[in-house]
Amino acid sequence: MPVPVEYFQILAGILFAIGVMGVLFRRNLLIIFMSVELMLNAANISLVAFSRSLNNIDGQVIVFFVLAVAAAEVAVGLAIIIDLFRKEGTVDVNRVRLLRG
Amino acid sequence: MALVAFLLLSLVAIAGALLVVMNRSPIYSALSLVGVFAATAVLYLMLSAPFLAVLQILVYAGAIMVLFVFVIMLLSLREDESGELFGLPTGMRRLTAVVLSGLLLAQFAFLGGTMVVTGKTGTPPADGEALGTAVALGERLYQAYLVPFQMVGILLLVAIVGAVAITRRHGRGLEGHMGGEEEQA
């Protein structure tokens, strides 16, 4: 008896909402970044579940691309965070005022 | 049987996600995130995507999280957010965050509820042959998605070069230039 695909969608929605909560609540840039990864992960679960229910592999191909883009994004994002920490000495988003008008 | 496994895995995933968001120290958040990714990999196995499950462990739990942990160790952060539970300065922002995320969660709950009630998407076909094997995914990638696949390679190359250019300290690149302006100002 396979698990209905709706359950996977609900799980993906809950994980996505928790990720949004992290981005909105936290001030630590690293944890905000991890929450973004959490949201990407939730979207991937949703894609794979639909790929299974439609019996079409294209959803899994998109997940593959999302994985690659996430890896690139993490590399550049962490580089920016390291550079920011060198300049400002903090990763608290409230104390970073470089781009504040 | 499968339902029990799914419920256990989703419990692990949701608990791990909550720990990621609510932990005070980034290193514990990173370790919780590894747990979420591992649970997700097993979910992929249940959805007959074995290749993506392996990829999830290798790329996410392996490469990306090692990068995160490495940077967390490198920065040696002080506990900036200690004190308040979520470290929010004003009540207004906390209210906004609660309302926005609650609204989103309610929307997802409504959507999922209607999907369960109406059963629009239907249950997946009973476990036949594995859908996402490395062979099947590779054929799809190298035939129908050949150009995007090559572009992903270029994207990764650009990301590597960009990361090096951003973090280079005493180079003649963009970073050194901006640092010089900062000192003059």
PDB file of N, CA, C and O in Angstrom, chain B residues 93-124:
ATOM      1  N   ARG B  93       8.141  43.555  14.578  1.00  0.00           N
ATOM      2  CA  ARG B  93       8.714  42.608  13.621  1.00  0.00           C
ATOM      3  C   ARG B  93       8.329  41.191  13.985  1.00  0.00           C
ATOM      4  O   ARG B  93       8.055  40.368  13.123  1.00  0.00           O
ATOM      5  N   ARG B  94       8.306  40.902  15.293  1.00  0.00           N
ATOM      6  CA  ARG B  94       7.908  39.565  15.708  1.00  0.00           C
ATOM      7  C   ARG B  94       6.481  39.281  15.272  1.00  0.00           C
ATOM      8  O   ARG B  94       6.173  38.216  14.738  1.00  0.00           O
ATOM      9  N   LEU B  95       5.621  40.290  15.459  1.00  0.00           N
ATOM     10  CA  LEU B  95       4.218  40.132  15.064  1.00  0.00           C
ATOM     11  C   LEU B  95       4.113  39.877  13.565  1.00  0.00           C
ATOM     12  O   LEU B  95       3.396  38.978  13.108  1.00  0.00           O
ATOM     13  N   THR B  96       4.860  40.666  12.784  1.00  0.00           N
ATOM     14  CA  THR B  96       4.835  40.499  11.333  1.00  0.00           C
ATOM     15  C   THR B  96       5.274  39.101  10.928  1.00  0.00           C
ATOM     16  O   THR B  96       4.627  38.443  10.096  1.00  0.00           O
ATOM     17  N   ALA B  97       6.364  38.640  11.545  1.00  0.00           N
ATOM     18  CA  ALA B  97       6.879  37.321  11.184  1.00  0.00           C
ATOM     19  C   ALA B  97       5.875  36.229  11.526  1.00  0.00           C
ATOM     20  O   ALA B  97       5.604  35.326  10.726  1.00  0.00           O
ATOM     21  N   VAL B  98       5.270  36.335  12.725  1.00  0.00           N
ATOM     22  CA  VAL B  98       4.305  35.315  13.132  1.00  0.00           C
ATOM     23  C   VAL B  98       3.111  35.302  12.190  1.00  0.00           C
ATOM     24  O   VAL B  98       2.657  34.243  11.728  1.00  0.00           O
ATOM     25  N   VAL B  99       2.611  36.510  11.865  1.00  0.00           N
ATOM     26  CA  VAL B  99       1.420  36.580  11.008  1.00  0.00           C
ATOM     27  C   VAL B  99       1.722  36.025   9.627  1.00  0.00           C
ATOM     28  O   VAL B  99       0.959  35.212   9.077  1.00  0.00           O
ATOM     29  N   LEU B 100       2.876  36.417   9.059  1.00  0.00           N
ATOM     30  CA  LEU B 100       3.197  35.984   7.696  1.00  0.00           C
ATOM     31  C   LEU B 100       3.390  34.472   7.614  1.00  0.00           C
ATOM     32  O   LEU B 100       2.807  33.796   6.748  1.00  0.00           O
ATOM     33  N   SER B 101       4.193  33.921   8.543  1.00  0.00           N
ATOM     34  CA  SER B 101       4.438  32.480   8.451  1.00  0.00           C
ATOM     35  C   SER B 101       3.190  31.685   8.805  1.00  0.00           C
ATOM     36  O   SER B 101       2.925  30.622   8.229  1.00  0.00           O
ATOM     37  N   GLY B 102       2.369  32.220   9.744  1.00  0.00           N
ATOM     38  CA  GLY B 102       1.113  31.547  10.070  1.00  0.00           C
ATOM     39  C   GLY B 102       0.176  31.522   8.877  1.00  0.00           C
ATOM     40  O   GLY B 102      -0.493  30.523   8.602  1.00  0.00           O
ATOM     41  N   LEU B 103       0.148  32.640   8.148  1.00  0.00           N
ATOM     42  CA  LEU B 103      -0.707  32.725   6.958  1.00  0.00           C
ATOM     43  C   LEU B 103      -0.279  31.694   5.920  1.00  0.00           C
ATOM     44  O   LEU B 103      -1.116  30.987   5.333  1.00  0.00           O
ATOM     45  N   LEU B 104       1.029  31.604   5.718  1.00  0.00           N
ATOM     46  CA  LEU B 104       1.557  30.645   4.741  1.00  0.00           C
ATOM     47  C   LEU B 104       1.217  29.217   5.143  1.00  0.00           C
ATOM     48  O   LEU B 104       0.759  28.406   4.321  1.00  0.00           O
ATOM     49  N   LEU B 105       1.408  28.915   6.440  1.00  0.00           N
ATOM     50  CA  LEU B 105       1.125  27.566   6.931  1.00  0.00           C
ATOM     51  C   LEU B 105      -0.360  27.249   6.758  1.00  0.00           C
ATOM     52  O   LEU B 105      -0.732  26.140   6.362  1.00  0.00           O
ATOM     53  N   ALA B 106      -1.220  28.260   7.024  1.00  0.00           N
ATOM     54  CA  ALA B 106      -2.654  28.035   6.880  1.00  0.00           C
ATOM     55  C   ALA B 106      -3.009  27.747   5.427  1.00  0.00           C
ATOM     56  O   ALA B 106      -3.843  26.884   5.132  1.00  0.00           O
ATOM     57  N   GLN B 107      -2.355  28.466   4.514  1.00  0.00           N
ATOM     58  CA  GLN B 107      -2.616  28.232   3.093  1.00  0.00           C
ATOM     59  C   GLN B 107      -2.216  26.820   2.691  1.00  0.00           C
ATOM     60  O   GLN B 107      -2.970  26.119   2.004  1.00  0.00           O
ATOM     61  N   PHE B 108      -1.030  26.396   3.154  1.00  0.00           N
ATOM     62  CA  PHE B 108      -0.585  25.038   2.827  1.00  0.00           C
ATOM     63  C   PHE B 108      -1.518  23.998   3.421  1.00  0.00           C
ATOM     64  O   PHE B 108      -1.833  22.995   2.782  1.00  0.00           O
ATOM     65  N   ALA B 109      -1.977  24.264   4.674  1.00  0.00           N
ATOM     66  CA  ALA B 109      -2.871  23.318   5.325  1.00  0.00           C
ATOM     67  C   ALA B 109      -4.179  23.209   4.552  1.00  0.00           C
ATOM     68  O   ALA B 109      -4.711  22.114   4.318  1.00  0.00           O
ATOM     69  N   PHE B 110      -4.684  24.366   4.102  1.00  0.00           N
ATOM     70  CA  PHE B 110      -5.930  24.366   3.329  1.00  0.00           C
ATOM     71  C   PHE B 110      -5.764  23.600   2.023  1.00  0.00           C
ATOM     72  O   PHE B 110      -6.585  22.753   1.652  1.00  0.00           O
ATOM     73  N   LEU B 111      -4.628  23.880   1.354  1.00  0.00           N
ATOM     74  CA  LEU B 111      -4.360  23.226   0.074  1.00  0.00           C
ATOM     75  C   LEU B 111      -4.242  21.714   0.258  1.00  0.00           C
ATOM     76  O   LEU B 111      -4.865  20.927  -0.466  1.00  0.00           O
ATOM     77  N   GLY B 112      -3.447  21.308   1.262  1.00  0.00           N
ATOM     78  CA  GLY B 112      -3.271  19.886   1.501  1.00  0.00           C
ATOM     79  C   GLY B 112      -4.584  19.229   1.903  1.00  0.00           C
ATOM     80  O   GLY B 112      -4.893  18.111   1.474  1.00  0.00           O
ATOM     81  N   GLY B 113      -5.364  19.944   2.741  1.00  0.00           N
ATOM     82  CA  GLY B 113      -6.641  19.395   3.167  1.00  0.00           C
ATOM     83  C   GLY B 113      -7.580  19.153   2.000  1.00  0.00           C
ATOM     84  O   GLY B 113      -8.191  18.085   1.874  1.00  0.00           O
ATOM     85  N   THR B 114      -7.664  20.131   1.098  1.00  0.00           N
ATOM     86  CA  THR B 114      -8.536  19.943  -0.066  1.00  0.00           C
ATOM     87  C   THR B 114      -8.026  18.826  -0.957  1.00  0.00           C
ATOM     88  O   THR B 114      -8.812  18.075  -1.547  1.00  0.00           O
ATOM     89  N   MET B 115      -6.686  18.696  -1.045  1.00  0.00           N
ATOM     90  CA  MET B 115      -6.144  17.610  -1.861  1.00  0.00           C
ATOM     91  C   MET B 115      -6.514  16.257  -1.272  1.00  0.00           C
ATOM     92  O   MET B 115      -6.853  15.316  -2.004  1.00  0.00           O
ATOM     93  N   VAL B 116      -6.446  16.166   0.077  1.00  0.00           N
ATOM     94  CA  VAL B 116      -6.792  14.896   0.705  1.00  0.00           C
ATOM     95  C   VAL B 116      -8.275  14.597   0.515  1.00  0.00           C
ATOM     96  O   VAL B 116      -8.668  13.473   0.189  1.00  0.00           O
ATOM     97  N   VAL B 117      -9.109  15.648   0.700  1.00  0.00           N
ATOM     98  CA  VAL B 117     -10.564  15.430   0.638  1.00  0.00           C
ATOM     99  C   VAL B 117     -10.997  15.038  -0.765  1.00  0.00           C
ATOM    100  O   VAL B 117     -11.694  14.038  -0.974  1.00  0.00           O
ATOM    101  N   THR B 118     -10.550  15.838  -1.756  1.00  0.00           N
ATOM    102  CA  THR B 118     -11.006  15.566  -3.109  1.00  0.00           C
ATOM    103  C   THR B 118     -10.229  14.430  -3.769  1.00  0.00           C
ATOM    104  O   THR B 118     -10.728  13.800  -4.689  1.00  0.00           O
ATOM    105  N   GLY B 119      -8.987  14.199  -3.306  1.00  0.00           N
ATOM    106  CA  GLY B 119      -8.171  13.148  -3.911  1.00  0.00           C
ATOM    107  C   GLY B 119      -7.883  13.419  -5.371  1.00  0.00           C
ATOM    108  O   GLY B 119      -7.930  12.525  -6.206  1.00  0.00           O
ATOM    109  N   LYS B 120      -7.557  14.683  -5.673  1.00  0.00           N
ATOM    110  CA  LYS B 120      -7.348  15.084  -7.061  1.00  0.00           C
ATOM    111  C   LYS B 120      -6.156  14.379  -7.702  1.00  0.00           C
ATOM    112  O   LYS B 120      -6.230  13.930  -8.833  1.00  0.00           O
ATOM    113  N   THR B 121      -5.046  14.323  -6.952  1.00  0.00           N
ATOM    114  CA  THR B 121      -3.837  13.803  -7.570  1.00  0.00           C
ATOM    115  C   THR B 121      -3.775  12.284  -7.556  1.00  0.00           C
ATOM    116  O   THR B 121      -3.013  11.699  -8.310  1.00  0.00           O
ATOM    117  N   GLY B 122      -4.550  11.674  -6.703  1.00  0.00           N
ATOM    118  CA  GLY B 122      -4.576  10.215  -6.704  1.00  0.00           C
ATOM    119  C   GLY B 122      -3.364   9.601  -6.043  1.00  0.00           C
ATOM    120  O   GLY B 122      -2.364  10.258  -5.800  1.00  0.00           O
ATOM    121  N   THR B 123      -3.462   8.322  -5.735  1.00  0.00           N
ATOM    122  CA  THR B 123      -2.320   7.635  -5.136  1.00  0.00           C
ATOM    123  C   THR B 123      -1.367   7.217  -6.243  1.00  0.00           C
ATOM    124  O   THR B 123      -1.773   6.976  -7.381  1.00  0.00           O
ATOM    125  N   PRO B 124      -0.075   7.156  -5.931  1.00  0.00           N
ATOM    126  CA  PRO B 124       0.880   6.725  -6.940  1.00  0.00           C
ATOM    127  C   PRO B 124       0.649   5.267  -7.310  1.00  0.00           C
ATOM    128  O   PRO B 124       0.070   4.505  -6.546  1.00  0.00           O
TER     129      PRO B 124
END
